[in-house]
Short mmCIF file of C-alpha atoms in Angstrom, two decimals:
data_model
loop_
_atom_site.label_atom_id
_atom_site.label_comp_id
_atom_site.label_asym_id
_atom_site.label_seq_id
_atom_site.Cartn_x
_atom_site.Cartn_y
_atom_site.Cartn_z
CA UNK H 1 6.58 -5.47 10.17
CA UNK H 2 4.89 -8.43 8.53
CA UNK H 3 5.73 -7.04 5.09
CA UNK H 4 9.36 -6.76 6.13
CA UNK H 5 9.33 -10.39 7.25
CA UNK H 6 7.81 -11.40 3.90
CA UNK H 7 10.56 -9.46 2.17
CA UNK H 8 13.28 -11.21 4.17
CA UNK H 9 11.77 -14.61 3.40
CA UNK H 10 11.21 -13.89 -0.29
CA UNK H 11 14.77 -12.69 -0.86
CA UNK H 12 16.51 -15.29 1.34
CA UNK H 13 18.02 -12.70 3.69
CA UNK H 14 17.88 -15.18 6.57
CA UNK H 15 21.17 -17.04 6.77
CA UNK H 16 20.64 -20.79 6.08
CA UNK H 17 22.94 -21.94 8.89
CA UNK H 18 20.78 -20.16 11.47
CA UNK H 19 17.48 -21.61 10.32
CA UNK H 20 15.69 -24.13 12.52
CA UNK H 21 12.19 -24.76 13.81
CA UNK H 22 11.18 -23.90 17.36
CA UNK H 23 11.33 -27.65 18.06
CA UNK H 24 15.01 -27.74 17.13
CA UNK H 25 14.72 -29.40 13.72
CA UNK H 26 17.00 -28.13 10.96
CA UNK H 27 15.32 -26.07 8.27
CA UNK H 28 16.53 -25.66 4.69
CA UNK H 29 14.70 -23.43 2.20
CA UNK H 30 14.94 -25.10 -1.19
CA UNK H 31 12.39 -22.72 -2.73
CA UNK H 32 10.69 -19.91 -0.74
CA UNK H 33 7.64 -20.08 -3.02
CA UNK H 34 5.73 -17.34 -4.79
CA UNK H 35 4.46 -14.30 -2.90
CA UNK H 36 0.67 -14.26 -2.85
CA UNK H 37 -0.97 -10.85 -3.36
CA UNK H 38 -4.52 -12.17 -2.83
CA UNK H 39 -6.34 -14.01 -0.06
CA UNK H 40 -4.72 -17.15 1.36
CA UNK H 41 -1.26 -18.06 2.66
CA UNK H 42 1.55 -15.58 2.05
CA UNK H 43 3.66 -17.87 -0.15
CA UNK H 44 2.52 -20.61 -2.51
CA UNK H 45 4.41 -23.70 -3.65
CA UNK H 46 7.37 -23.49 -1.30
CA UNK H 47 9.76 -26.41 -1.02
CA UNK H 48 11.51 -27.05 2.31
CA UNK H 49 13.62 -29.63 4.06
CA UNK H 50 12.57 -29.94 7.71
CA UNK H 51 14.74 -32.42 9.54
CA UNK H 52 15.22 -35.33 7.14
CA UNK H 53 11.94 -34.81 5.25
CA UNK H 54 11.17 -32.69 2.20
CA UNK H 55 7.90 -30.75 2.28
CA UNK H 56 6.06 -28.99 -0.54
CA UNK H 57 3.25 -26.56 0.21
CA UNK H 58 2.51 -23.07 1.45
CA UNK H 59 4.13 -20.75 4.01
CA UNK H 60 2.35 -18.27 6.29
CA UNK H 61 4.10 -15.37 8.06
CA UNK H 62 2.93 -13.51 11.17
CA UNK H 63 4.49 -11.10 13.65
CA UNK H 64 3.06 -13.17 16.55
CA UNK H 65 2.30 -16.87 16.40
CA UNK H 66 -1.07 -16.17 18.04
CA UNK H 67 -2.06 -14.11 14.97
CA UNK H 68 -2.85 -17.46 13.36
CA UNK H 69 -5.93 -17.79 15.56
CA UNK H 70 -6.65 -14.06 15.70
CA UNK H 71 -6.92 -13.99 11.89
CA UNK H 72 -9.16 -17.07 11.88
CA UNK H 73 -6.79 -19.29 9.89
CA UNK H 74 -7.64 -22.28 12.09
CA UNK H 75 -11.14 -22.33 10.54
CA UNK H 76 -10.09 -21.58 6.97
CA UNK H 77 -9.48 -24.64 4.71
CA UNK H 78 -7.20 -22.50 2.51
CA UNK H 79 -4.56 -22.75 5.26
CA UNK H 80 -4.64 -26.54 5.61
CA UNK H 81 -1.74 -26.76 3.14
CA UNK H 82 0.61 -24.59 5.23
CA UNK H 83 3.85 -26.50 5.87
CA UNK H 84 5.68 -23.79 7.81
CA UNK H 85 4.61 -20.90 10.03
CA UNK H 86 7.21 -18.10 10.19
CA UNK H 87 6.80 -15.79 13.19
CA UNK H 88 8.60 -12.93 14.85
CA UNK H 89 7.38 -13.87 18.32
CA UNK H 90 6.78 -17.51 19.29
CA UNK H 91 4.02 -16.85 21.84
CA UNK H 92 2.10 -20.10 21.36
CA UNK H 93 1.94 -23.49 19.65
CA UNK H 94 -0.11 -23.69 16.44
CA UNK H 95 -1.97 -26.90 15.60
CA UNK H 96 -3.92 -28.37 12.72
CA UNK H 97 -7.45 -29.70 13.08
CA UNK H 98 -6.08 -33.14 13.95
CA UNK H 99 -3.99 -31.75 16.81
CA UNK H 100 -0.66 -32.07 15.00
CA UNK H 101 1.58 -29.04 15.37
CA UNK H 102 2.40 -26.96 12.30
CA UNK H 103 6.18 -26.57 11.99
CA UNK H 104 7.09 -23.10 13.22
CA UNK H 105 10.26 -21.01 12.98
CA UNK H 106 11.21 -17.65 14.47
CA UNK H 107 12.51 -14.92 12.18
CA UNK H 108 14.43 -12.18 13.98
CA UNK H 109 15.23 -9.23 11.77
CA UNK H 110 18.41 -7.47 12.77
CA UNK H 111 17.83 -4.17 14.59
CA UNK H 112 19.70 -2.12 12.00
CA UNK H 113 17.75 -3.76 9.19
CA UNK H 114 14.37 -3.09 10.80
CA UNK H 115 15.43 0.47 11.60
CA UNK H 116 16.59 1.06 8.02
CA UNK H 117 13.28 -0.25 6.72
CA UNK H 118 11.29 1.94 9.11
CA UNK H 119 13.29 5.02 8.18
CA UNK H 120 12.91 4.34 4.46
CA UNK H 121 9.17 3.63 4.57
CA UNK H 122 8.04 5.95 7.37
CA UNK H 123 10.85 8.47 7.74
CA UNK H 124 10.51 12.17 6.93
CA UNK H 125 14.15 13.25 7.14
CA UNK H 126 14.53 13.54 3.36
CA UNK H 127 12.59 13.02 0.15
CA UNK H 128 13.07 10.50 -1.35
CA UNK H 129 14.01 8.64 1.85
CA UNK H 130 16.96 6.96 0.12
CA UNK H 131 18.37 10.27 -1.16
CA UNK H 132 21.79 9.85 0.43
CA UNK H 133 22.20 6.21 -0.63
CA UNK H 134 20.96 7.00 -4.13
CA UNK H 135 23.52 9.75 -4.64
CA UNK H 136 26.30 7.28 -3.78
CA UNK H 137 25.00 4.42 -5.98
CA UNK H 138 27.19 3.68 -9.04
CA UNK H 139 25.51 4.53 -12.36
CA UNK H 140 25.65 0.93 -13.54
CA UNK H 141 23.03 -0.01 -10.92
CA UNK H 142 20.75 2.85 -11.94
CA UNK H 143 20.59 2.24 -15.68
CA UNK H 144 18.91 -1.15 -15.65
CA UNK H 145 16.16 -0.19 -13.20
CA UNK H 146 15.44 3.10 -14.96
CA UNK H 147 15.05 1.29 -18.28
CA UNK H 148 12.61 -1.15 -16.69
CA UNK H 149 10.66 1.73 -15.16
CA UNK H 150 10.40 3.51 -18.53
CA UNK H 151 9.01 0.36 -20.14
CA UNK H 152 6.68 -0.10 -17.17
CA UNK H 153 5.31 3.39 -17.76
CA UNK H 154 4.74 2.71 -21.47
CA UNK H 155 2.86 -0.48 -20.59
CA UNK H 156 0.72 1.21 -17.92
CA UNK H 157 -0.22 4.10 -20.21
CA UNK H 158 -1.11 1.66 -22.96
CA UNK H 159 -3.28 -0.28 -20.52
CA UNK H 160 -5.02 2.95 -19.49
CA UNK H 161 -5.76 3.70 -23.14
CA UNK H 162 -7.21 0.20 -23.45
CA UNK H 163 -9.57 0.98 -20.58
CA UNK H 164 -10.63 4.22 -22.26
CA UNK H 165 -11.28 2.43 -25.56
CA UNK H 166 -13.37 -0.19 -23.73
CA UNK H 167 -15.45 2.63 -22.21
CA UNK H 168 -15.92 3.95 -25.75
CA UNK H 169 -17.40 0.58 -26.85
CA UNK H 170 -14.16 -0.47 -28.52
CA UNK H 171 -13.98 2.60 -30.78
CA UNK H 172 -10.28 3.28 -31.39
CA UNK H 173 -10.75 6.84 -32.68
CA UNK H 174 -13.02 7.74 -29.78
CA UNK H 175 -10.45 6.40 -27.32
CA UNK H 176 -7.65 8.45 -28.88
CA UNK H 177 -9.93 11.51 -28.77
CA UNK H 178 -10.45 11.12 -25.02
CA UNK H 179 -6.73 10.48 -24.45
CA UNK H 180 -5.80 13.56 -26.49
CA UNK H 181 -8.29 15.66 -24.57
CA UNK H 182 -6.89 14.47 -21.26
CA UNK H 183 -3.34 15.18 -22.40
CA UNK H 184 -4.31 18.70 -23.49
CA UNK H 185 -5.07 19.35 -19.83
CA UNK H 186 -1.33 19.00 -19.09
CA UNK H 187 -1.87 17.65 -15.54
CA UNK H 188 -3.50 20.82 -14.22
CA UNK H 189 -6.78 20.32 -16.08
CA UNK H 190 -6.40 16.72 -17.28
CA UNK H 191 -9.34 15.28 -15.31
CA UNK H 192 -11.62 18.11 -16.43
CA UNK H 193 -10.62 17.60 -20.07
CA UNK H 194 -11.25 13.86 -19.88
CA UNK H 195 -14.71 14.42 -18.41
CA UNK H 196 -15.42 17.00 -21.11
CA UNK H 197 -14.46 14.59 -23.90
CA UNK H 198 -16.52 11.73 -22.46
CA UNK H 199 -19.57 14.00 -22.16
CA UNK H 200 -19.14 15.19 -25.78
CA UNK H 201 -18.65 11.97 -27.79
CA UNK H 202 -16.50 12.05 -30.90
CA UNK H 203 -19.09 10.07 -32.84
CA UNK H 204 -21.55 12.95 -32.37
CA UNK H 205 -19.06 15.67 -33.22
CA UNK H 206 -17.94 13.97 -36.44
CA UNK H 207 -21.47 14.36 -37.81
CA UNK H 208 -20.47 18.03 -38.08
CA UNK H 209 -17.03 17.48 -39.60
CA UNK H 210 -15.96 20.67 -41.35
CA UNK H 211 -18.31 22.81 -39.26
CA UNK H 212 -15.85 24.24 -36.78
CA UNK H 213 -18.41 26.53 -35.18
CA UNK H 214 -20.77 23.66 -34.28
CA UNK H 215 -17.95 21.59 -32.78
CA UNK H 216 -16.54 24.53 -30.82
CA UNK H 217 -20.03 25.34 -29.54
CA UNK H 218 -20.54 21.78 -28.28
CA UNK H 219 -17.18 21.61 -26.54
CA UNK H 220 -17.19 25.09 -25.04
CA UNK H 221 -20.80 24.69 -23.98
CA UNK H 222 -20.14 21.34 -22.31
CA UNK H 223 -17.09 22.90 -20.65
CA UNK H 224 -19.30 25.60 -19.11
CA UNK H 225 -17.19 28.37 -20.67
CA UNK H 226 -19.95 30.16 -22.59
CA UNK H 227 -21.24 32.03 -19.54
CA UNK H 228 -18.88 35.00 -19.74
CA UNK H 229 -20.50 38.45 -19.82
CA UNK H 230 -19.19 40.78 -22.50
CA UNK H 231 -20.26 44.24 -23.55
CA UNK H 232 -20.92 45.00 -27.21
CA UNK H 233 -17.85 44.01 -29.20
CA UNK H 234 -16.90 41.57 -31.97
CA UNK H 235 -16.03 38.99 -29.31
CA UNK H 236 -19.57 39.18 -27.92
CA UNK H 237 -21.01 38.47 -31.36
CA UNK H 238 -18.83 35.36 -31.67
CA UNK H 239 -19.74 34.23 -28.16
CA UNK H 240 -23.45 34.72 -28.87
CA UNK H 241 -23.18 32.62 -32.03
CA UNK H 242 -21.61 29.79 -30.04
CA UNK H 243 -24.33 29.99 -27.40
CA UNK H 244 -27.06 29.73 -30.02
CA UNK H 245 -25.32 26.79 -31.71
CA UNK H 246 -24.81 25.04 -28.38
CA UNK H 247 -28.54 25.18 -27.62
CA UNK H 248 -29.13 23.31 -30.88
CA UNK H 249 -26.31 20.77 -30.34
CA UNK H 250 -27.30 20.08 -26.75
CA UNK H 251 -30.92 19.39 -27.70
CA UNK H 252 -30.06 17.35 -30.80
CA UNK H 253 -27.71 14.97 -29.00
CA UNK H 254 -29.18 15.14 -25.47
CA UNK H 255 -25.85 16.31 -24.12
CA UNK H 256 -25.52 16.43 -20.34
CA UNK H 257 -23.15 19.11 -19.16
CA UNK H 258 -20.58 17.83 -16.60
CA UNK H 259 -20.90 19.43 -13.18
CA UNK H 260 -17.98 21.01 -11.34
CA UNK H 261 -15.21 20.74 -13.92
CA UNK H 262 -13.30 23.40 -11.98
CA UNK H 263 -11.05 24.78 -14.70
CA UNK H 264 -7.74 26.09 -13.32
CA UNK H 265 -6.01 29.08 -14.87
CA UNK H 266 -4.09 30.62 -11.96
CA UNK H 267 -0.34 30.99 -12.54
CA UNK H 268 -0.80 29.54 -16.03
CA UNK H 269 0.61 30.95 -19.24
CA UNK H 270 -2.18 32.35 -21.43
CA UNK H 271 -1.39 29.98 -24.32
CA UNK H 272 -2.13 27.10 -21.94
CA UNK H 273 -5.58 28.36 -20.93
CA UNK H 274 -8.28 25.69 -21.37
CA UNK H 275 -9.98 27.90 -24.00
CA UNK H 276 -6.98 27.53 -26.31
CA UNK H 277 -6.74 23.79 -25.73
CA UNK H 278 -10.45 23.27 -26.39
CA UNK H 279 -10.15 25.29 -29.60
CA UNK H 280 -7.22 23.04 -30.61
CA UNK H 281 -9.30 19.90 -29.91
CA UNK H 282 -12.24 21.34 -31.87
CA UNK H 283 -9.98 22.12 -34.83
CA UNK H 284 -8.59 18.58 -34.82
CA UNK H 285 -12.12 17.12 -34.83
CA UNK H 286 -13.40 19.55 -37.47
CA UNK H 287 -10.57 18.41 -39.76
CA UNK H 288 -11.84 14.81 -39.47
CA UNK H 289 -9.70 13.82 -36.50
CA UNK H 290 -6.95 12.42 -38.73
CA UNK H 291 -4.66 12.07 -35.72
CA UNK H 292 -6.13 8.70 -34.73
CA UNK H 293 -5.56 7.08 -38.12
CA UNK H 294 -2.11 8.60 -38.62
CA UNK H 295 -0.61 7.55 -35.28
CA UNK H 296 -0.02 3.97 -36.40
CA UNK H 297 2.12 5.21 -39.31
CA UNK H 298 4.47 7.32 -37.18
CA UNK H 299 8.06 6.27 -37.92
CA UNK H 300 10.08 9.02 -36.28
CA UNK H 301 10.01 12.20 -34.29
CA UNK H 302 9.21 14.49 -37.23
CA UNK H 303 6.17 12.49 -38.33
CA UNK H 304 5.04 12.47 -34.70
CA UNK H 305 5.31 16.26 -34.49
CA UNK H 306 3.36 16.68 -37.73
CA UNK H 307 0.34 15.04 -36.07
CA UNK H 308 -0.10 18.20 -34.00
CA UNK H 309 0.72 20.73 -36.70
CA UNK H 310 -2.70 22.31 -36.28
CA UNK H 311 -2.87 26.07 -36.64
CA UNK H 312 -5.70 27.93 -34.94
CA UNK H 313 -7.26 30.52 -37.22
CA UNK H 314 -10.17 32.98 -37.30
CA UNK H 315 -11.15 33.99 -33.76
CA UNK H 316 -8.59 31.84 -31.95
CA UNK H 317 -5.67 33.12 -33.99
CA UNK H 318 -5.76 36.28 -31.87
CA UNK H 319 -7.44 35.31 -28.56
CA UNK H 320 -6.56 33.45 -25.37
CA UNK H 321 -10.14 33.54 -24.03
CA UNK H 322 -13.41 35.08 -25.20
CA UNK H 323 -12.35 38.44 -23.77
CA UNK H 324 -10.99 41.13 -26.11
CA UNK H 325 -7.20 41.13 -26.40
CA UNK H 326 -6.36 43.80 -28.95
CA UNK H 327 -3.75 41.43 -30.37
CA UNK H 328 -3.41 40.49 -34.01
CA UNK H 329 -1.76 37.14 -33.36
CA UNK H 330 -1.09 34.98 -30.29
CA UNK H 331 1.50 32.21 -30.03
CA UNK H 332 0.44 28.72 -31.03
CA UNK H 333 1.22 25.52 -29.22
CA UNK H 334 4.87 25.51 -28.18
CA UNK H 335 7.44 22.81 -28.79
CA UNK H 336 7.36 21.62 -25.18
CA UNK H 337 3.58 21.15 -25.37
CA UNK H 338 3.90 19.15 -28.59
CA UNK H 339 6.59 17.04 -26.95
CA UNK H 340 4.24 16.37 -24.06
CA UNK H 341 1.52 15.19 -26.48
CA UNK H 342 3.99 12.84 -28.16
CA UNK H 343 4.90 11.37 -24.77
CA UNK H 344 1.35 11.04 -23.48
CA UNK H 345 -0.64 10.32 -26.66
CA UNK H 346 1.53 9.06 -29.50
CA UNK H 347 3.78 6.65 -27.59
CA UNK H 348 1.05 4.85 -25.59
CA UNK H 349 -1.29 4.80 -28.62
CA UNK H 350 1.38 3.33 -30.89
CA UNK H 351 2.23 0.63 -28.40
CA UNK H 352 -1.42 -0.19 -27.70
CA UNK H 353 -2.13 -0.38 -31.43
CA UNK H 354 0.76 -2.81 -31.91
CA UNK H 355 -0.46 -5.08 -29.11
CA UNK H 356 -3.95 -5.11 -30.60
CA UNK H 357 -3.09 -5.41 -34.29
CA UNK H 358 0.54 -6.53 -34.40
CA UNK H 359 3.78 -4.70 -35.06
CA UNK H 360 6.98 -6.21 -33.71
CA UNK H 361 9.10 -3.06 -34.17
CA UNK H 362 6.69 -0.63 -32.53
CA UNK H 363 8.16 -0.76 -29.03
CA UNK H 364 11.58 0.04 -30.45
CA UNK H 365 10.07 3.04 -32.27
CA UNK H 366 8.41 4.19 -29.05
CA UNK H 367 11.74 4.07 -27.24
CA UNK H 368 13.45 5.95 -30.06
CA UNK H 369 10.78 8.65 -29.91
CA UNK H 370 11.24 9.13 -26.17
CA UNK H 371 15.02 9.12 -26.47
CA UNK H 372 14.89 11.78 -29.19
CA UNK H 373 12.86 14.15 -26.99
CA UNK H 374 14.36 16.42 -24.34
CA UNK H 375 13.63 15.45 -20.73
CA UNK H 376 10.58 16.86 -19.00
CA UNK H 377 11.49 19.65 -16.61
CA UNK H 378 9.37 19.28 -13.49
CA UNK H 379 9.74 18.92 -9.74
CA UNK H 380 10.26 15.14 -10.06
CA UNK H 381 13.19 15.34 -12.48
CA UNK H 382 14.71 18.16 -10.42
CA UNK H 383 14.30 16.10 -7.26
CA UNK H 384 16.26 13.17 -8.67
CA UNK H 385 18.82 15.47 -10.24
CA UNK H 386 19.71 16.43 -6.67
CA UNK H 387 20.23 12.72 -5.99
CA UNK H 388 22.76 12.46 -8.80
CA UNK H 389 20.53 10.88 -11.47
CA UNK H 390 21.10 12.66 -14.77
CA UNK H 391 18.16 12.92 -17.13
CA UNK H 392 19.28 13.19 -20.76
CA UNK H 393 15.95 12.50 -22.47
CA UNK H 394 12.22 11.86 -22.08
CA UNK H 395 12.79 8.10 -21.81
CA UNK H 396 14.64 8.73 -18.54
CA UNK H 397 12.26 11.43 -17.28
CA UNK H 398 9.33 9.06 -17.82
CA UNK H 399 11.22 6.44 -15.79
CA UNK H 400 11.74 8.91 -12.96
CA UNK H 401 8.06 9.88 -12.96
CA UNK H 402 7.12 6.19 -12.76
CA UNK H 403 9.59 5.68 -9.91
CA UNK H 404 8.28 8.65 -7.98
CA UNK H 405 4.55 8.09 -8.48
CA UNK H 406 4.44 4.29 -8.18
CA UNK H 407 7.20 3.53 -5.69
CA UNK H 408 8.41 6.58 -3.73
CA UNK H 409 5.10 8.28 -2.98
CA UNK H 410 3.27 5.09 -1.88
CA UNK H 411 6.49 4.05 -0.07
CA UNK H 412 6.77 0.75 -1.93
CA UNK H 413 10.48 0.65 -1.19
CA UNK H 414 10.48 -3.15 -0.90
CA UNK H 415 9.38 -3.41 -4.54
CA UNK H 416 11.90 -0.88 -5.85
CA UNK H 417 15.27 -2.21 -7.00
CA UNK H 418 17.02 0.75 -5.40
CA UNK H 419 15.21 0.14 -2.11
CA UNK H 420 15.91 -3.59 -2.31
CA UNK H 421 19.62 -2.99 -2.84
CA UNK H 422 19.89 -0.54 0.06
CA UNK H 423 17.86 -2.69 2.46
CA UNK H 424 19.44 -6.03 1.60
CA UNK H 425 22.89 -4.49 2.07
CA UNK H 426 21.95 -3.65 5.66
CA UNK H 427 20.48 -7.03 6.51
CA UNK H 428 22.64 -9.02 8.93
CA UNK H 429 21.89 -12.57 8.06
CA UNK H 430 21.51 -14.09 11.47
CA UNK H 431 18.70 -15.11 13.79
#
């Protein structure tokens, strides 16, 4: 309830003509101040007219006036600058250290507004909770927020890459290697792939550039996938060679095998098995990991796709796992998988590179890349399709994923422009 009261105050949903202190003085909000997300009063630098005086300072909001003492604000110097105490229930007088009362005003949210908020944030009748309202919202109100969400997702992915690079001691190539590995997990095995890459540093693997067997041995060994039991067959000979090479690599570089990676393969297409993805990563590293240096030069969708034009040969040209298949050739990485790598590796890497080293046109290129890709087909895009939001490209599907993951699932409806529009429309501006 306190968050709802903060929302009402922040967005001026309390009608000015109804505003007054509990002592009967008129109250005019010149500036509600800035919402504080850290410790201290709820709003900083507010500007108010109380009676015939103008006040500048901070505003604190509580459901009950007595919460002031229950939260210990009376003994906290950070609250000495509070010029107004907004409460839902005026159950007691609040005073400063010198005995002077702190101006106090009662905020009564309309019943239908509070009910709408409770249904949106806590309701279970539909998913998302604003499904009905969203389907009736004109497209013009959707476009702007979806564009902002898509940019927000680009920025957040770029920031995540920055964190990875920092963990890799500022090594750009090593950071891209970890990001690529994570993206090869395609959600199902992404955490396991990231842990695998961190435990098998690129700087070590590049000492064996051109030696595909050594790099495969290190990655498959660290992944815990060399423990399969095979009877005598050509596949067993290959597996045994990797095991022997892994013993050498593990000792040479003091590699520590991650525990409990928990690879998932149930209900997964064979070409998406982790074995194939690890072989792809090994091939990219064995070729010198040119992907990292070529990303910055991407100027369109075709050059982005060429980054992942890596053909698996020898053993992995005809196998999904180490087990015999009897096949002469298995499909390579499909177009949808390449598109996913462009979305999750190329776009955030390009933007992060531009923020670090300059490049004023890079964000525009990132947007063009996403708009030239088909939309992702997943439960999130299908969910919003039912709400009447069309998804013509990956720029929009990324926006919908950001909306779902960062606003709908944590029920941050007050911070969503759709939620704000629906809630503010139901607010009756009266005390």
